[in-house]
Coordinates of C-alpha atoms and ligand atoms in Angstrom, one line a residue:
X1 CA 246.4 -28.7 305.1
X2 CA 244.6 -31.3 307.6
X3 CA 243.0 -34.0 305.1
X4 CA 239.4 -34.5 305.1
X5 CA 236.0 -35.7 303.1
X6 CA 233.5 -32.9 303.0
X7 CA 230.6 -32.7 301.2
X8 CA 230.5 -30.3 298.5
X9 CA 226.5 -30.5 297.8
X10 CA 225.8 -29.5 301.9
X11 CA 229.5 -28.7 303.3
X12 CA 228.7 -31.6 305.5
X13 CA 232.1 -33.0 307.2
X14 CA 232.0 -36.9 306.8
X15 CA 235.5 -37.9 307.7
X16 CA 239.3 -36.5 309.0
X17 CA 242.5 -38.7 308.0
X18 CA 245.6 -38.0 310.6
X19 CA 248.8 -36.9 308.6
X20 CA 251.2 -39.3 308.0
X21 CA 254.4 -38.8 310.6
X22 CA 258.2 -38.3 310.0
X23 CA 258.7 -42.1 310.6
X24 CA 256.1 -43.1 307.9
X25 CA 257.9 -40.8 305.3
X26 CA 260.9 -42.4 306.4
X27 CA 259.5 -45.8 306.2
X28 CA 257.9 -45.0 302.7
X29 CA 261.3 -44.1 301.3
X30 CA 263.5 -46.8 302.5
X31 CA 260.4 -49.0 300.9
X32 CA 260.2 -47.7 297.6
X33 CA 264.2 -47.4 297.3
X34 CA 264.0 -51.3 298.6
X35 CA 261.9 -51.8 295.9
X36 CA 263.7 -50.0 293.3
X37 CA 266.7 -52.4 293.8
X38 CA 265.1 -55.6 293.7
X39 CA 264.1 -57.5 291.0
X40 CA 260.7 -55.7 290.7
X41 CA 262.0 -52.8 289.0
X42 CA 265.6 -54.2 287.5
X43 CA 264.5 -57.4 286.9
X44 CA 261.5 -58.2 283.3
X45 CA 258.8 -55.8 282.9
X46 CA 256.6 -59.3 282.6
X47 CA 255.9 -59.7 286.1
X48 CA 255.1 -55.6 286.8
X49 CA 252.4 -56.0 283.5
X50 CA 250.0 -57.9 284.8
X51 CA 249.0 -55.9 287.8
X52 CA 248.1 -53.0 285.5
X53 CA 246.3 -55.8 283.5
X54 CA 244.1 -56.9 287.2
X55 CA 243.5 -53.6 287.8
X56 CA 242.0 -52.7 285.2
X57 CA 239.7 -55.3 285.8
X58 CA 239.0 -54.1 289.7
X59 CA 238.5 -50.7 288.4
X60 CA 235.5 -51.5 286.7
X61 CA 234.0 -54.5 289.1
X62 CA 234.2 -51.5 291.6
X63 CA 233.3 -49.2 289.6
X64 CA 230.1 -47.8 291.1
X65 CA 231.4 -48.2 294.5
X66 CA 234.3 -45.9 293.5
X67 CA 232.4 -43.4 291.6
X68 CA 230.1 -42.9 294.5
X69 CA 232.9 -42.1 296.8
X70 CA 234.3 -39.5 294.3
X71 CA 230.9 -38.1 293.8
X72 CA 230.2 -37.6 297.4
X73 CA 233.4 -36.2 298.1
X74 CA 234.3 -33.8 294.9
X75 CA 230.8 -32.8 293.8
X76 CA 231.1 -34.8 290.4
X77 CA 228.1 -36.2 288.7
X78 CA 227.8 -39.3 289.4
X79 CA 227.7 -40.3 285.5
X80 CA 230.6 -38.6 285.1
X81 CA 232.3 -40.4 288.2
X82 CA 231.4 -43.3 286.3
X83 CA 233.3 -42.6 283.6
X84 CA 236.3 -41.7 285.0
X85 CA 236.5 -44.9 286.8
X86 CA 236.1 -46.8 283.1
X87 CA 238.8 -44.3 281.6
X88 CA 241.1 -45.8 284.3
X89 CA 241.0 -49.3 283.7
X90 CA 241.3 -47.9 279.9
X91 CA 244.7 -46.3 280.9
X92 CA 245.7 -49.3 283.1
X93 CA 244.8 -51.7 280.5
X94 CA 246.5 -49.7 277.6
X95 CA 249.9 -49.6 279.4
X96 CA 249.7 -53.3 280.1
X97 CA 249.4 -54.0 276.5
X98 CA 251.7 -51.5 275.3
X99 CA 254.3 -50.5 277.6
X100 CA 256.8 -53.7 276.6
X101 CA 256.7 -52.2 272.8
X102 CA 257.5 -48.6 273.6
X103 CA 260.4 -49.9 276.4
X104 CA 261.8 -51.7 273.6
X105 CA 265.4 -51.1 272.8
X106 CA 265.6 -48.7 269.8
X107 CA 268.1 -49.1 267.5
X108 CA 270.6 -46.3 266.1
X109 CA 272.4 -46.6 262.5
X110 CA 275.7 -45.1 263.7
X111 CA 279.2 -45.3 261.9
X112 CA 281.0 -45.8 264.9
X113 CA 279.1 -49.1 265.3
X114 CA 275.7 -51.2 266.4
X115 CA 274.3 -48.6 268.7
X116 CA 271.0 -48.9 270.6
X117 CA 269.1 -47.0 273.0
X118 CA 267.5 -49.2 276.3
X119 CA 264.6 -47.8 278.8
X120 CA 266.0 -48.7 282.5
X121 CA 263.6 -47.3 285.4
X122 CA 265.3 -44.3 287.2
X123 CA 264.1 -44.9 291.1
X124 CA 261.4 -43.7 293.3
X125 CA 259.5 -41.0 291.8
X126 CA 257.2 -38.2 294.0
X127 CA 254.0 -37.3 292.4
X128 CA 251.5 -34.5 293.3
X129 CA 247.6 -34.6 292.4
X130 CA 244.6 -32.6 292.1
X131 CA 240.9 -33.6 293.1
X132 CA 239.4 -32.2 290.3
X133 CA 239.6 -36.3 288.2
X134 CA 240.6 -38.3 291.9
X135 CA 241.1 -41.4 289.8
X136 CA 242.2 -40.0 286.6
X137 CA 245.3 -38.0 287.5
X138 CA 246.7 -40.8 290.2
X139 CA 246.1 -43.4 286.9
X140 CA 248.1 -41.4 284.7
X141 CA 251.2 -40.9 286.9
X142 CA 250.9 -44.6 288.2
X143 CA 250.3 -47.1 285.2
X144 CA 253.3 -45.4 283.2
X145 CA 255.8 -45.9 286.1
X146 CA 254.9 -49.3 287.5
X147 CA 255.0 -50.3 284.3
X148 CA 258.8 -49.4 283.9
X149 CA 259.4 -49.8 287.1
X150 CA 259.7 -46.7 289.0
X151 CA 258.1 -46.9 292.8
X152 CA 255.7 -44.0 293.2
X153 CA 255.2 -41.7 296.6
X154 CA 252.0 -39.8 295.8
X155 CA 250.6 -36.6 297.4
X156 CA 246.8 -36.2 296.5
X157 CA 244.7 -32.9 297.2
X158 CA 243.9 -32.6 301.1
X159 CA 240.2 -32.1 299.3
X160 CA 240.1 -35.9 298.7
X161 CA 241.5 -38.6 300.5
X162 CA 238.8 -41.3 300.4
X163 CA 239.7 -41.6 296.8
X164 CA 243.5 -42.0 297.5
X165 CA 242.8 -44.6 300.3
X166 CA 240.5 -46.4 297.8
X167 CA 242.9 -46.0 294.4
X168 CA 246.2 -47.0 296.8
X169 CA 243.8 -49.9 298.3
X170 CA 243.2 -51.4 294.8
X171 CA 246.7 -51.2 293.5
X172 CA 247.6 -53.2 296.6
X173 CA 244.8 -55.7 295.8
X174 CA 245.8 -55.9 292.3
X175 CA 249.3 -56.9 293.6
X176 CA 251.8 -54.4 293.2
X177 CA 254.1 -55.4 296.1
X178 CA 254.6 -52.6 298.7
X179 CA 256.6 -49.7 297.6
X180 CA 254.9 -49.6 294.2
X181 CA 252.6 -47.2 295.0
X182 CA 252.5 -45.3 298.4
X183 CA 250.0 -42.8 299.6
X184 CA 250.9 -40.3 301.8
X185 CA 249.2 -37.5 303.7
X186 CA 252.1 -35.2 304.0
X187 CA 251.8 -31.2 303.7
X188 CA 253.8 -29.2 301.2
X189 CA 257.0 -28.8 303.3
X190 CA 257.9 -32.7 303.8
X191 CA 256.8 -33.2 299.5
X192 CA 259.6 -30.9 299.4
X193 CA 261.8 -32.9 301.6
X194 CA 261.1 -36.2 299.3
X195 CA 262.3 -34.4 296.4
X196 CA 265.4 -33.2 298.1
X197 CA 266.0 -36.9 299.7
X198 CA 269.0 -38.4 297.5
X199 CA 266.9 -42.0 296.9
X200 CA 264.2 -39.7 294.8
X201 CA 264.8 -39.3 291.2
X202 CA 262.2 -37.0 289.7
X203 CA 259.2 -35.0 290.4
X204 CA 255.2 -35.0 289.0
X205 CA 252.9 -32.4 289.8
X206 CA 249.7 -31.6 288.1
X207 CA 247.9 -28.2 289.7
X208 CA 248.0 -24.9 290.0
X209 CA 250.8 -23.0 288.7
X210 CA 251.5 -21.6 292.5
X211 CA 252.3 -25.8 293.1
X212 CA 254.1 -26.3 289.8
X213 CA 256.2 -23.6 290.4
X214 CA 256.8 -24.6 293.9
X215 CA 257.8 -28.4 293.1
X216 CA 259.5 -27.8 290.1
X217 CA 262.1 -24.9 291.6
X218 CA 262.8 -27.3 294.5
X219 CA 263.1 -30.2 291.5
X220 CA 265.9 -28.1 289.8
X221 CA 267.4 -27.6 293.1
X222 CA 268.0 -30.8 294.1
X223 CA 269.0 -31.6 289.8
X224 CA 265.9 -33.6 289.6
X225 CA 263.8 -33.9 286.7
X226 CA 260.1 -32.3 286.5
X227 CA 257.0 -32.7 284.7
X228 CA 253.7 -30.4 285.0
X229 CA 250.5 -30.4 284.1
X230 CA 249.3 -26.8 285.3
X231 CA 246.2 -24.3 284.3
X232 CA 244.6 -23.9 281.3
X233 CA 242.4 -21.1 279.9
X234 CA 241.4 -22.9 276.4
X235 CA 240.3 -21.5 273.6
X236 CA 236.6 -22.7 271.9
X237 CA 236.7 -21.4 268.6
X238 CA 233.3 -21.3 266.3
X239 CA 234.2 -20.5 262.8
X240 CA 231.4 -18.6 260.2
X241 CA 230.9 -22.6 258.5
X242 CA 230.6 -24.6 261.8
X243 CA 227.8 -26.7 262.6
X244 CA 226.5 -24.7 265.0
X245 CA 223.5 -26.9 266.8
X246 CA 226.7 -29.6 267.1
X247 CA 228.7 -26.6 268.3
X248 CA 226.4 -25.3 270.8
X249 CA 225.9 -28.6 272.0
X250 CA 229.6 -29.4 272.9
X251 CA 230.6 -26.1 273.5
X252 CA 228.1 -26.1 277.1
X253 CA 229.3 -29.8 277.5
X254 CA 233.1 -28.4 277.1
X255 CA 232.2 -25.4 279.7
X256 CA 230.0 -27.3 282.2
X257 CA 231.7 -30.8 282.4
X258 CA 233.1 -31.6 286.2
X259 CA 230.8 -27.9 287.4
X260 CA 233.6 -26.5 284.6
X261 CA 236.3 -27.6 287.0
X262 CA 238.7 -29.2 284.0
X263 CA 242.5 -27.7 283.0
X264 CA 241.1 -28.5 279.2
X265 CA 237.8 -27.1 280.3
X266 CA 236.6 -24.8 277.2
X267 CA 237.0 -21.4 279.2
X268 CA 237.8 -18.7 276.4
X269 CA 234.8 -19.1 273.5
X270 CA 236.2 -17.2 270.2
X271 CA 233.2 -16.7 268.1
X272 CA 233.6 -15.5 264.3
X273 CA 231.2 -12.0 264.0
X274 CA 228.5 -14.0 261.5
X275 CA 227.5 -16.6 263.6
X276 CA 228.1 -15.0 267.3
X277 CA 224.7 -13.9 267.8
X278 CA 222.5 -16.8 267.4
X279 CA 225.5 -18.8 268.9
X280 CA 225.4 -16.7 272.0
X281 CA 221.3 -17.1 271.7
X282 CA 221.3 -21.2 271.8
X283 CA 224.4 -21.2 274.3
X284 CA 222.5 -19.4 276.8
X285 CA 219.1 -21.0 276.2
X286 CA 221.0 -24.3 276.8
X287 CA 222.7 -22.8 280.3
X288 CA 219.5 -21.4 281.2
X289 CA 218.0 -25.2 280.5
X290 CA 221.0 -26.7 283.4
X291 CA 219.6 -28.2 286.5
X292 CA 221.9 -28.0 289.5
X293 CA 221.7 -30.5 292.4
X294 CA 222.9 -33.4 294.5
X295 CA 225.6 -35.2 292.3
X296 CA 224.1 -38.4 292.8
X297 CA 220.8 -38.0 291.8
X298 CA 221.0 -39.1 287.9
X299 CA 218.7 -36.2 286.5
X300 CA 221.3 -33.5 288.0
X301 CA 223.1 -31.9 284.6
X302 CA 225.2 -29.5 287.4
X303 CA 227.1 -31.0 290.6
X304 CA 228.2 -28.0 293.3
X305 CA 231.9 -27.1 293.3
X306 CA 234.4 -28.9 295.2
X307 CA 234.8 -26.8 298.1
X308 CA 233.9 -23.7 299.9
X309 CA 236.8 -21.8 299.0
X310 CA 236.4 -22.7 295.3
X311 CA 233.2 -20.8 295.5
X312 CA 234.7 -18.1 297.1
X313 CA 237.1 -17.4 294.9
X314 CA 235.2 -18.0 291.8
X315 CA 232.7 -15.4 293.1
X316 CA 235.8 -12.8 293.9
X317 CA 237.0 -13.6 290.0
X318 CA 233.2 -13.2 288.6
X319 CA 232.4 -9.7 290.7
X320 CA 236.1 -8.2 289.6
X321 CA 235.4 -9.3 286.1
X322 CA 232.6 -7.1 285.9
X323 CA 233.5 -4.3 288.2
X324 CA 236.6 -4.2 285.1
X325 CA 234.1 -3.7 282.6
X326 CA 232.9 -7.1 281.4
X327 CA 228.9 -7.4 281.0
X328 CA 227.0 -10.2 282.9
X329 CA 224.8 -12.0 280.1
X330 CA 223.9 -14.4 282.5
X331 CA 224.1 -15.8 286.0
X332 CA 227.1 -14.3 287.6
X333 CA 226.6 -15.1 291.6
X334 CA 226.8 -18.6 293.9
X335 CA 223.6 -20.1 293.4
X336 CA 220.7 -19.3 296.8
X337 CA 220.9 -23.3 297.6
X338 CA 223.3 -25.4 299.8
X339 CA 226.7 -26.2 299.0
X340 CA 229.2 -25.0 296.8
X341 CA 226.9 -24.5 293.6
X342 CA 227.8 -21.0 291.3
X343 CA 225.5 -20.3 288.7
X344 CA 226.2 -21.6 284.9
X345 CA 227.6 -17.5 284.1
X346 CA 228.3 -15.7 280.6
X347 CA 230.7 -12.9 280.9
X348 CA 231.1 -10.4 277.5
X349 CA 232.7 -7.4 276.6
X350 CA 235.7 -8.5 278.1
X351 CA 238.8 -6.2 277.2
X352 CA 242.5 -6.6 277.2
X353 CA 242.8 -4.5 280.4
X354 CA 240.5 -6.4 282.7
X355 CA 242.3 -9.3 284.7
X356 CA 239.8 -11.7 283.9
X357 CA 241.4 -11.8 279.9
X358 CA 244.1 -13.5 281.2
X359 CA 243.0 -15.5 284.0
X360 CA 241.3 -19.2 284.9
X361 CA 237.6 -19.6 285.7
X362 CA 237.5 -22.7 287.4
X363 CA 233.8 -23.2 287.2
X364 CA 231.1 -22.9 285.1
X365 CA 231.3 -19.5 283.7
X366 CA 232.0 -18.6 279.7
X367 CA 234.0 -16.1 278.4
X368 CA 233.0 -15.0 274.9
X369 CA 234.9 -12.7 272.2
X370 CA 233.8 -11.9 268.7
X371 CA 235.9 -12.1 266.0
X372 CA 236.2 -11.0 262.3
X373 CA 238.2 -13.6 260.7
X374 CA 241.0 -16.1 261.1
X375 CA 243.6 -14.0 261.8
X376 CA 241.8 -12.3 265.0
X377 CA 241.1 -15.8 265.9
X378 CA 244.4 -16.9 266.2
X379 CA 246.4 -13.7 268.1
X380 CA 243.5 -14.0 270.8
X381 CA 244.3 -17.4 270.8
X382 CA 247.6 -16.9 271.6
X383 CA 247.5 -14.0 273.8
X384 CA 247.6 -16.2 276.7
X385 CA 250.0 -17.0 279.4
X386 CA 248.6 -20.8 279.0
X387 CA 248.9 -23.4 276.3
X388 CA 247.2 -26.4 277.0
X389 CA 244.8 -27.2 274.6
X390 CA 242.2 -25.8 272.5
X391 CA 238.8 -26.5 269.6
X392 CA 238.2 -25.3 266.3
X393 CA 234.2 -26.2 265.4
X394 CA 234.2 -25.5 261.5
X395 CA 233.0 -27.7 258.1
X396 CA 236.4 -26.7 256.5
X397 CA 238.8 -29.3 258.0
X398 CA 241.5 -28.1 255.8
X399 CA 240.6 -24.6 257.2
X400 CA 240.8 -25.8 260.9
X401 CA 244.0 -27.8 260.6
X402 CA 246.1 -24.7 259.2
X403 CA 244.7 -22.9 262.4
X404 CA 245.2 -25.7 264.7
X405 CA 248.7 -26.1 263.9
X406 CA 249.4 -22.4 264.3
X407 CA 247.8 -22.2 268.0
X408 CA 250.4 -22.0 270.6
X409 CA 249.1 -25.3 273.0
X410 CA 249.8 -28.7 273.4
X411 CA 246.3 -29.8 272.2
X412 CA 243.8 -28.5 269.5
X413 CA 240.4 -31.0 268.7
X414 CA 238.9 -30.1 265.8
X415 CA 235.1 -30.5 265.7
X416 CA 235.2 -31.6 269.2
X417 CA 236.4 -30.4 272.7
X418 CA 239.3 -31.2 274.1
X419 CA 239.5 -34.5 275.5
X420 CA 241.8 -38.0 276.7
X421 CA 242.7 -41.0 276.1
X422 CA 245.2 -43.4 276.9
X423 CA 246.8 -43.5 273.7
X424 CA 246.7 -39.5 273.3
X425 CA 249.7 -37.7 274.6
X426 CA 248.8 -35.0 277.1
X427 CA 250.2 -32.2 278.4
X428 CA 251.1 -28.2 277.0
X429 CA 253.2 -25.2 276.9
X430 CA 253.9 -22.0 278.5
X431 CA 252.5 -21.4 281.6
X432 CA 250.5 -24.7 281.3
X433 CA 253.8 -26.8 282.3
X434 CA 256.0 -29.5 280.3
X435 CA 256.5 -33.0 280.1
X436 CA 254.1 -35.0 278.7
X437 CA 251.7 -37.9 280.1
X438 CA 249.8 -40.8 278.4
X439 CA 250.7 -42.5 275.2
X440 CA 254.4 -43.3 274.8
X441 CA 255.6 -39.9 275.2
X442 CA 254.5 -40.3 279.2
X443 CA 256.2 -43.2 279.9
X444 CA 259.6 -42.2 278.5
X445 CA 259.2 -38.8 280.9
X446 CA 260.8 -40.9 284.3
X447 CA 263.3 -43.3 282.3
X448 CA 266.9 -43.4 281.9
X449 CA 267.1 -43.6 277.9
X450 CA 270.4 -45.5 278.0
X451 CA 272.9 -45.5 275.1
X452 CA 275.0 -49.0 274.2
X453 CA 277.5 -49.0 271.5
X454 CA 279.4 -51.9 270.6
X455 CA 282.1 -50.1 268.4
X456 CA 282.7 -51.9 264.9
Ligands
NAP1 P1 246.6 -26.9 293.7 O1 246.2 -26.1 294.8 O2 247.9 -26.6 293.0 O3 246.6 -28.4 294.2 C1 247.1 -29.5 293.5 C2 248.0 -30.4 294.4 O4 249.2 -29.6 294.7 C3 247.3 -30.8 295.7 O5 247.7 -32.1 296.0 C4 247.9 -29.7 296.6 O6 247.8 -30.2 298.0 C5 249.3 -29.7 296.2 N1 250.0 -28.5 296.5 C6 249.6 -27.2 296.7 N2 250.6 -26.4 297.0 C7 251.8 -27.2 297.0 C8 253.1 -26.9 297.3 N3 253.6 -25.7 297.5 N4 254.0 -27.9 297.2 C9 253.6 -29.2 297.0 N5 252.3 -29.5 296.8 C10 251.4 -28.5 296.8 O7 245.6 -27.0 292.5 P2 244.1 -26.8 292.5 O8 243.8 -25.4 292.4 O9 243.4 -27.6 293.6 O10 243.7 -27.6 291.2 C11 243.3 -27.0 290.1 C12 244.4 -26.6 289.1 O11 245.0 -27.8 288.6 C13 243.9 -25.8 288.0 O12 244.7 -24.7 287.6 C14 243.8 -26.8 286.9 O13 243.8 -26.2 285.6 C15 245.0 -27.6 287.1 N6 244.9 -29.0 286.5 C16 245.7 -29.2 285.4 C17 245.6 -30.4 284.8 C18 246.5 -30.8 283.6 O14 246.6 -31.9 283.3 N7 247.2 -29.8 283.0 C19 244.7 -31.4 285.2 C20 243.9 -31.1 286.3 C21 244.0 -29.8 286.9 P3 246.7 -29.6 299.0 O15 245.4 -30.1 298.5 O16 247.0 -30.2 300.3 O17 246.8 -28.1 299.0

């Protein structure tokens, strides 16, 4: 796909990058497997820290600079633009303090003698992205690998290469030598090419599960490891004792956050019979209350989505919905403005049989189901081809934990919706991918856990 910044809020082109040629690829590679063998990478993990640690710090005395651009060029508030940009520097900043500790050497009692096991960096690594968090997901893939010393080629969505010129720009200025981190603007053929070349070692993708699939089966090919971080359709479960203004309340945040374009987005809502009506009630007086417009302007509560197509096929998904049988409670259509806005959307009544059961709404439109009791709760839950993550809203913690713990996803939040952080591992199962990133699970995803036994 040619790479370009458009608009979302009026579809207005602002700028086209060229691809990157054969000989850039080329040059990228010998680079990062340069880099790989020097001292950088083999040599103490106390010279690679610190440039986490400085950008951190660039992250947020740019930050506004940066969250414009992602605004302008994804369609997210700017607020929440904001935020993402501080949740970098958060990751950047954790990894620097932390990634020594969990690189460690770990010790194994053994009878056949002192055994321990050391974290060595693998080699060049080819990573993926999406353009729904332009900061986020490049931040997640690269403060875990510089820090143990794996160079990074990364791939970002055609949808958003401002932000990937501006992230790779400040991990140069932060200085991670060349290699460390290389943008490319490649199409799908030549990512697979990387992960077949001999000097790459593994392969990140976090996207659709059309990508995933497509990266991962040319991963295996080539006997490389994967990790993915695919589609969600989360569950939002309100239980007969939750606090329901607090539920309400989160639940429209969990729907609407990022125009409702999150793989943790709350996308299924599983409400217990007792409390669905007024639930319902205050849900859709609080969508009714959104106010859509330019991204930028601070009032905005709804940004457009992040392309044309986007609204296109959410529209297609919305119309079959209801053409299987699902009732429109409210909105239901692209909104009769500019851009790429869809209108906050309610869809009930929705049975086993229609599509839309088992598919992902990427965009601002609620799915609810009513429920008797726990038990119903938890095989809707799981009749999914996802598993990312999930929330239980309910005054009975004890109640919610057994529930959480039988929920087939990676993630359950109880009382809240599901969310990051640094020190959090992320990630799910099924159709939703494997591997984990953040925390220490994500760093020990691209290293070679090396055994040493000195035999007694
Ligand atoms: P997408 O089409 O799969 O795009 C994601 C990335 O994959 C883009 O860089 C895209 O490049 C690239 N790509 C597409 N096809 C490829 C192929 N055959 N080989 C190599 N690269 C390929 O995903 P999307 O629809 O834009 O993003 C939304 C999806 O991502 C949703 O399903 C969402 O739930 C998921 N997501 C998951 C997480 C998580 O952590 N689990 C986080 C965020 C988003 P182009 O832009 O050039 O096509």
């Amino acid at each position: 796909m040619a790479y370009q910044t458009v608009n979302p809020f009026n579809n207005q082109l602002i700028k086209e990058y060229p691809n990157h040629s054969e000989a850039d690829i080329e040059a990228a590679l010998k680079q990062a497997d340069a880099l790989y063998h020097s001292e950088w990478s083999k040599g103490s993990i106390d010279k690679r820290l610190p440039v986490l640690h400085k950008l951190a710090d660039l992250l947020e005395s740019n930050q506004e600079e940066l969250a414009k651009i992602a605004s302008q060029e994804m369609g997210k508030l700017i607020e929440q633009s904001r935020g993402e940009v501080k949740l970098c520097a958060q990751i950047a900043r954790y990894y620097a303090d932390n990634a020594k500790t969990f690189l460690a050497p770990v010790k194994y009692p053994s009878e056949l003698g002192e055994a321990w096991v050391e974290h060595h960096p693998v080699g060049p690594i080819m990573v993926v992205e999406p353009w729904n968090f332009p900061y986020y997901q490049l931040m997640r893939v690269l403060a875990p690998n510089l820090a143990a010393g794996n160079p990074v080629l990364a791939k970002h969505a055609s949808i958003v290469p401002h932000c990937a010129e501006a992230f790779a720009h400040l991990v140069r200025e932060a200085g991670a030598p060349e290699g460390a981190w290389t943008n490319l603007f490649i199409s799908s053929d030549q990512v697979a090419a990387i992960i077949a070349d001999p000097r790459v070692q593994g392969a990140a993708l976090t996207g659709s599960e059309k990508a995933g699939s497509a990266v991962a089966a040319q991963a295996a090919k080539h006997i490389k490891k994967a990790t993915l971080e695919l589609g969600g359709n989360d569950v939002f479960v309100v239980l007969d004792d939750a606090d329901l203004e607090k539920a309400v309340k989160i639940g429209v945040q969990a729907r609407l956050n990022n125009a409702g374009q999150v793989c943790t987005a709350a996308k299924r809502f599983i409400l217990h019979q007792d409390i669905a009506e007024e639930f319902l009630n205050k849900f859709t007086e609080a969508f009714r209350q959104v106010k859509m417009g330019d991204p930028l302007d601070e009032s905005t509560t709804l940004g457009p989505l992040s392309s044309k197509e986007a609204l296109e096929t959410l529209s297609q998904q919305v119309s079959a919905a209801v053409q299987k049988g699902a009732k429109l409670h409210l909105g239901g259509k692209p909104a009769d403005s500019q851009g790429n806005f869809f209108e906050p959307t309610i869809l009930t009544h929705i049975t086993r049989d229609n599509p839309a059961y088992f598919e992902e709404f990427f965009g601002p439109v609620a799915q609810m189901y009513v429920v008797n009791n726990d038990e119903e709760v938890v095989r809707l839950a799981n009749d999914s081809h996802f598993g990312l993550g999930g929330a239980i809203f309910s005054r009975n913690i004890e109640r919610a934990k057994q529930m959480a713990s039988r929920i087939e996803t990676g993630m359950v939040y109880i009382n809240w919706l599901t969310d990051t952080a640094a020190e959090l591992p992320f990630g799910g199962v099924k159709r939703s991918g494997f591997g984990r990133e953040l925390s220490d699970l994500g760093i020990k995803e691209f290293v070679n856990q090396k055994l040493v036994v000195v035999r007694r």
